[in-house]
Tab-separated table of C-alpha atoms in Angstrom:
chain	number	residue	atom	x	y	z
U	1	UNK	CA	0.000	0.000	0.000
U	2	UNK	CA	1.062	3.505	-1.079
U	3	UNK	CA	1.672	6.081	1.399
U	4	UNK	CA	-0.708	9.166	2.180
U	5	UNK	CA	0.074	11.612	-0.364
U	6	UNK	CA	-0.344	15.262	1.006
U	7	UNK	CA	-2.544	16.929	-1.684
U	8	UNK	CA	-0.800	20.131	-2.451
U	9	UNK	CA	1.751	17.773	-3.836
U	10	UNK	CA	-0.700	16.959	-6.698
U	11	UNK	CA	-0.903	20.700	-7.210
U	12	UNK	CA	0.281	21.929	-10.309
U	13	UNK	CA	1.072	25.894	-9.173
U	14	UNK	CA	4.322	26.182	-11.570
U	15	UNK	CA	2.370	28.448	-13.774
U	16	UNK	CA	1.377	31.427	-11.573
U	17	UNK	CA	1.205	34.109	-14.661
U	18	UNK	CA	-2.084	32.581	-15.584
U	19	UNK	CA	-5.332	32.658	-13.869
U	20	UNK	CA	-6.508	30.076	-12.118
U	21	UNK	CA	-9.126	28.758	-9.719
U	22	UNK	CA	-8.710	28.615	-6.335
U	23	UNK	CA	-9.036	25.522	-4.228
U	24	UNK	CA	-9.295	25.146	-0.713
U	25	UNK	CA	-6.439	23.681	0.249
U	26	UNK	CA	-4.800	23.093	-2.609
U	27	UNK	CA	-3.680	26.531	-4.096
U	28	UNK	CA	-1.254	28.611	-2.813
U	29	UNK	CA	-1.800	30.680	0.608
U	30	UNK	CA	-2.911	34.601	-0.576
U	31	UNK	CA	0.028	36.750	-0.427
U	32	UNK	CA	-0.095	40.291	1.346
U	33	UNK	CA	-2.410	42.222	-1.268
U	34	UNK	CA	-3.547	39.485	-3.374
U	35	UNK	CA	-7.143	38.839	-3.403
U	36	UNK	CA	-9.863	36.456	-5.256
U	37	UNK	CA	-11.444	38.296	-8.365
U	38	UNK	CA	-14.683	36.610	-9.484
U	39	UNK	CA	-14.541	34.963	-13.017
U	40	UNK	CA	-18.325	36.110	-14.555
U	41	UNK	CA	-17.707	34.374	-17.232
U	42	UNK	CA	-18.824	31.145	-15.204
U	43	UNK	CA	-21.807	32.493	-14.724
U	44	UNK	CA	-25.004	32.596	-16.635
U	45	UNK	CA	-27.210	34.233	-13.590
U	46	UNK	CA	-25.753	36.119	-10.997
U	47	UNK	CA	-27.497	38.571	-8.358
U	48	UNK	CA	-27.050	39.685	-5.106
U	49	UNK	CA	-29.622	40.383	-1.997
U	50	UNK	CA	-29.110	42.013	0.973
U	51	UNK	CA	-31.011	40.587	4.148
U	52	UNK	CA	-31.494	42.534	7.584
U	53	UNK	CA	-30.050	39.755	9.111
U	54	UNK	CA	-27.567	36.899	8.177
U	55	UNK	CA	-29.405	33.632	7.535
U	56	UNK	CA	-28.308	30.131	7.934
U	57	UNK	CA	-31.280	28.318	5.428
U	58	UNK	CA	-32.846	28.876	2.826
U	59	UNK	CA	-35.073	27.151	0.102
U	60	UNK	CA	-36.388	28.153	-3.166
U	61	UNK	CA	-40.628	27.892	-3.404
U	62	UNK	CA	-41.516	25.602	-6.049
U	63	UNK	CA	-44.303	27.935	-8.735
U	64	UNK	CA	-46.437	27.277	-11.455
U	65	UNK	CA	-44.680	28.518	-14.338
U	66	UNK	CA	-43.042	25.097	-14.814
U	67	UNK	CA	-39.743	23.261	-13.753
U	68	UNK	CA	-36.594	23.526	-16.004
U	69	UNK	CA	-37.273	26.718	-17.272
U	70	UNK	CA	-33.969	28.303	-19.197
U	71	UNK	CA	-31.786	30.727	-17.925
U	72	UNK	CA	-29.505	32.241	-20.797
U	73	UNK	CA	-26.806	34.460	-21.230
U	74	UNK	CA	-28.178	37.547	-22.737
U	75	UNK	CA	-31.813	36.172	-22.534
U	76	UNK	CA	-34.962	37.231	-20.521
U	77	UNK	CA	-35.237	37.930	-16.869
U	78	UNK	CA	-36.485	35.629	-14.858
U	79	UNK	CA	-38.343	35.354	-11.234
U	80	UNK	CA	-38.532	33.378	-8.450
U	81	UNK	CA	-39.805	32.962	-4.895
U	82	UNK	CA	-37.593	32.721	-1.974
U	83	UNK	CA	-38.122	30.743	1.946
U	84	UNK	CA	-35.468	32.625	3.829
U	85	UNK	CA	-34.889	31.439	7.918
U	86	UNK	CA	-32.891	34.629	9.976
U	87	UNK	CA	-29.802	34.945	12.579
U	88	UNK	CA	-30.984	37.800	14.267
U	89	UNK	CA	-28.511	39.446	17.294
U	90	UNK	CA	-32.153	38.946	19.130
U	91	UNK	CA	-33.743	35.802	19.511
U	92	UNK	CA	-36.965	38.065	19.252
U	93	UNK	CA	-35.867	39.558	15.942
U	94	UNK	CA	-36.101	36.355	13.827
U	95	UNK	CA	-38.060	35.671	10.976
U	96	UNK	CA	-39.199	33.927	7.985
U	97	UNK	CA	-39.336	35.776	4.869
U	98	UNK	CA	-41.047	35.199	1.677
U	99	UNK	CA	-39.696	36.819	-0.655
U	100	UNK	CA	-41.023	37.118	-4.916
U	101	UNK	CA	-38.209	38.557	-6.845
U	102	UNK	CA	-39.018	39.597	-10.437
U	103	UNK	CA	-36.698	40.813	-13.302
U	104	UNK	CA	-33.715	39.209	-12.948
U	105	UNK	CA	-31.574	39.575	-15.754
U	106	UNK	CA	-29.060	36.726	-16.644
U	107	UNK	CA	-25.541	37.110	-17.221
U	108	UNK	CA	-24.928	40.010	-20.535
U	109	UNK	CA	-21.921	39.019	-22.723
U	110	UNK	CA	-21.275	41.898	-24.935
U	111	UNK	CA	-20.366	40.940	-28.936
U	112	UNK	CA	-17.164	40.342	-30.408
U	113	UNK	CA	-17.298	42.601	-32.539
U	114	UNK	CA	-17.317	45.654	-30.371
U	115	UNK	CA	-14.705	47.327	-28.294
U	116	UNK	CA	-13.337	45.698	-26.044
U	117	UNK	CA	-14.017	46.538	-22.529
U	118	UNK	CA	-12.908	45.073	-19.214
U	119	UNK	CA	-15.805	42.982	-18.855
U	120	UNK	CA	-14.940	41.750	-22.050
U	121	UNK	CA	-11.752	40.409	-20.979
U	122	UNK	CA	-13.906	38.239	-18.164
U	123	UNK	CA	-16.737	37.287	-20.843
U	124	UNK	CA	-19.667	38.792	-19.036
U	125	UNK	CA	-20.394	41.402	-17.020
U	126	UNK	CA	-23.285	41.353	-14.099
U	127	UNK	CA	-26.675	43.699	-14.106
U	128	UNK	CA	-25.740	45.841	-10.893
U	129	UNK	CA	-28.061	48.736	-12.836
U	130	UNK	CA	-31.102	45.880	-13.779
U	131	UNK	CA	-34.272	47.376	-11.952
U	132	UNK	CA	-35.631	44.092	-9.845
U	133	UNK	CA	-38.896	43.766	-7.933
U	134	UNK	CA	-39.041	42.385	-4.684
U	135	UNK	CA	-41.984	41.741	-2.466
U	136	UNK	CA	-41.394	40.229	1.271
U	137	UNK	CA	-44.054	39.189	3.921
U	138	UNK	CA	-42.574	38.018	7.034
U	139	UNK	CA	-43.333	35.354	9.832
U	140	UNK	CA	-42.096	35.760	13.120
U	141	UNK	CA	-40.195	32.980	14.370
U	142	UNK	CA	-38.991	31.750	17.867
U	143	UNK	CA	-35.190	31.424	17.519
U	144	UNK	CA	-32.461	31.572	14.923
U	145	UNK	CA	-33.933	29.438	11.707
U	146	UNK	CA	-31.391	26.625	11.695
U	147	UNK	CA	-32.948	24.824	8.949
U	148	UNK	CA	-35.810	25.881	6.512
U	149	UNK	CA	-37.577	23.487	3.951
U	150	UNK	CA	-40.772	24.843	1.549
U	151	UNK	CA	-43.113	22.191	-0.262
U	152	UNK	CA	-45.791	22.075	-2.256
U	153	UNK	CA	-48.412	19.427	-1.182
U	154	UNK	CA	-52.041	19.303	-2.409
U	155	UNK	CA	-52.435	22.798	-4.022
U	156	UNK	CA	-50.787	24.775	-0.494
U	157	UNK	CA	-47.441	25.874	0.026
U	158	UNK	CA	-45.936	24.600	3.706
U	159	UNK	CA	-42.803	25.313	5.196
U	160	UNK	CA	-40.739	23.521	7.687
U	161	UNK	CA	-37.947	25.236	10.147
U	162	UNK	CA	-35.458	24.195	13.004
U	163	UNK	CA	-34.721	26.929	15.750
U	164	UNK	CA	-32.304	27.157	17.983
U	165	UNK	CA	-34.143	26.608	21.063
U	166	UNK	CA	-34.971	22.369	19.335
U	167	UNK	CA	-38.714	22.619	18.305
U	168	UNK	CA	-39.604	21.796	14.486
U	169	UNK	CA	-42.317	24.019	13.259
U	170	UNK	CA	-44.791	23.411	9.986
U	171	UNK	CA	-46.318	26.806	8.546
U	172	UNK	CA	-48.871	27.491	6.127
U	173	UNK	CA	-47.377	29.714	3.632
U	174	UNK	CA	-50.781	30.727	1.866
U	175	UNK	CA	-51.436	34.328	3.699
U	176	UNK	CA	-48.069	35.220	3.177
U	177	UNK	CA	-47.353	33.913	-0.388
U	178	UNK	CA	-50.588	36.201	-1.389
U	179	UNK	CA	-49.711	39.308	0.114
U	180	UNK	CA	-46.336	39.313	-1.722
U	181	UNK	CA	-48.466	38.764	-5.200
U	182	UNK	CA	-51.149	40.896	-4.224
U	183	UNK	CA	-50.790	45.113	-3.098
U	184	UNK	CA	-53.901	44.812	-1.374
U	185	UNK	CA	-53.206	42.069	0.487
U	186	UNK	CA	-50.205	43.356	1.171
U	187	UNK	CA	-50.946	46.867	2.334
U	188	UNK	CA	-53.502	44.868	4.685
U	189	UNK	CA	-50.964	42.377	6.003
U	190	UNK	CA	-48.409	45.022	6.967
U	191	UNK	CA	-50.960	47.190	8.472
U	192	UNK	CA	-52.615	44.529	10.983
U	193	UNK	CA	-49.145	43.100	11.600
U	194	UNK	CA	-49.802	39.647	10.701
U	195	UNK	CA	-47.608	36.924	11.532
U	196	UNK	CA	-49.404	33.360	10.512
U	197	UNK	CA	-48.671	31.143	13.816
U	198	UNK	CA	-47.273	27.543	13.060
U	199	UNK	CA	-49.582	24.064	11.788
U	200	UNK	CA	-47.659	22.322	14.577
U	201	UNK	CA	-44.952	23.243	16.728
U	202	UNK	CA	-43.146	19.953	17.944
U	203	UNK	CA	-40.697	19.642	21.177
U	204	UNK	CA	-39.975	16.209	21.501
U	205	UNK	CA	-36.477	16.666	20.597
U	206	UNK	CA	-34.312	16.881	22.953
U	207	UNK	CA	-31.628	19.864	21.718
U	208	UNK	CA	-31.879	21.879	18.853
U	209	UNK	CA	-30.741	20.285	14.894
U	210	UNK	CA	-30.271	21.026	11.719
U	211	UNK	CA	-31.244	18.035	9.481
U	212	UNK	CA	-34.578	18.489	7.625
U	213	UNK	CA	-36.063	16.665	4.657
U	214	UNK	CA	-39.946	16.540	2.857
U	215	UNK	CA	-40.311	13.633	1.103
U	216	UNK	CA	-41.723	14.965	-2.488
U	217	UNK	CA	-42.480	11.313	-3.660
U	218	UNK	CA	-45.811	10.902	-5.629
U	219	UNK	CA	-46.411	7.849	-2.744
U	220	UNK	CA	-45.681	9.719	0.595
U	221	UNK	CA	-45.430	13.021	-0.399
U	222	UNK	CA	-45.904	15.295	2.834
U	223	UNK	CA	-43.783	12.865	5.026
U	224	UNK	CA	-40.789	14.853	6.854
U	225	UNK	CA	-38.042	13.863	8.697
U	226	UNK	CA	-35.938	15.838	11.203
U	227	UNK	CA	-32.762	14.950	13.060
U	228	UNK	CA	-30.957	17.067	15.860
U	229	UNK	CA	-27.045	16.877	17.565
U	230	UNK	CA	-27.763	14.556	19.944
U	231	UNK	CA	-28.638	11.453	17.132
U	232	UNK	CA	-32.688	11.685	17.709
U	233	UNK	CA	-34.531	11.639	14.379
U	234	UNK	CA	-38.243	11.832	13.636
U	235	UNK	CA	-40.325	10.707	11.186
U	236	UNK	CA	-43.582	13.176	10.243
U	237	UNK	CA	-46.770	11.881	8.615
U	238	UNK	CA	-48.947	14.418	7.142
């Protein structure tokens, strides 16, 4: 048997004139100075969103404008709904967020043909200056959102989320998913302060976790499993 090979001896960093990606253990330490530069060319959608508060899940909300839609360089925008779980400084402060985001534009690569540019050099360039739409309703939730899961079971949106302080909780995601496609629902649910309370809050685990699965088969669709630190999992039937 061979001996344990360290792996930055498999590296190949002779050639440090040309770019190259970094690897975790693998490339060279950053000298004083140096720093990562993202490639855009690698990307064909790329957008950023800033939160109030860090988060630790999230989950995208299934829709009904179909599954594999395309996402192009240079083509349409798209949209998308968002399940985002907070880490608030105050256990008081966290939250759920829905969250629709419309026109976002995919990754622009200008033609050949023209100038060239900086952005040229890197193949595309982003769409900092792209006007997007985004609607949020929120949910207030007891304890940092360890672990959030959406699904889509008979026609209603759920949601399921580990805090900090070891309950599970299933929501109903219907209020909130309307106000965030609807103004006047919207205006209403700000104004009255709503926060939907959980389907079921469950406590019979003993510490908090972070493992969370639906089961989205046709045959036990609805069925969710959660498993905390201390090796306890739980099987849900809906």
């Amino acid at each position: 048997m061979s001996p344990l090979v360290p792996l930055m001896d498999h590296c190949d960093l002779t050639d440090m004139s040309q770019p190259t990606v970094y690897v975790s253990g693998c490339s060279k330490i950053l000298d004083d100075g140096e720093e990562l530069v993202m490639d855009k060319s690698a990307y064909r959608l790329y957008s950023k969103l800033d939160l109030e508060s860090s988060c630790l899940s999230f989950d995208i909300i299934p829709d009904n404008l179909g599954n594999n839609r395309i996402c192009e360089v240079n083509g349409e925008s798209v949209s998308l709904y968002l399940l985002v779980g907070s880490q608030a400084c105050r256990r008081s402060l966290n939250k759920l967020s829905i969250l629709r985001l419309e026109g976002i534009s995919p990754m622009t690569k200008n033609d050949p043909d023209s100038e060239s540019t900086e952005d040229d050099e890197s193949g595309s360039s982003d769409n900092e200056n792209c006007e997007q739409e985004i609607e949020a309703a929120s949910i207030r939730h007891n304890g940092t959102v360890n672990r959030v899961k959406s699904l889509l079971l008979s026609d209603r949106y759920f949601a399921a989320s580990w805090s900090d302080v070891g309950h599970v909780c299933i929501w109903d995601l219907s209020r909130p998913l309307l106000a965030v496609n609807d103004s006047a629902t919207m205006s209403e649910y700000v104004r009255n302060n709503e926060s939907p309370s959980p389907v079921i809050s469950f406590k019979g685990h003993n510490g908090e976790g972070y493992a969370l699965s639906w089961n989205k088969h046709p045959l036990a669709n609805g069925y969710l499993a959660s498993g905390d630190c201390k090796g306890s999992v739980y099987t849900w039937t809906p």
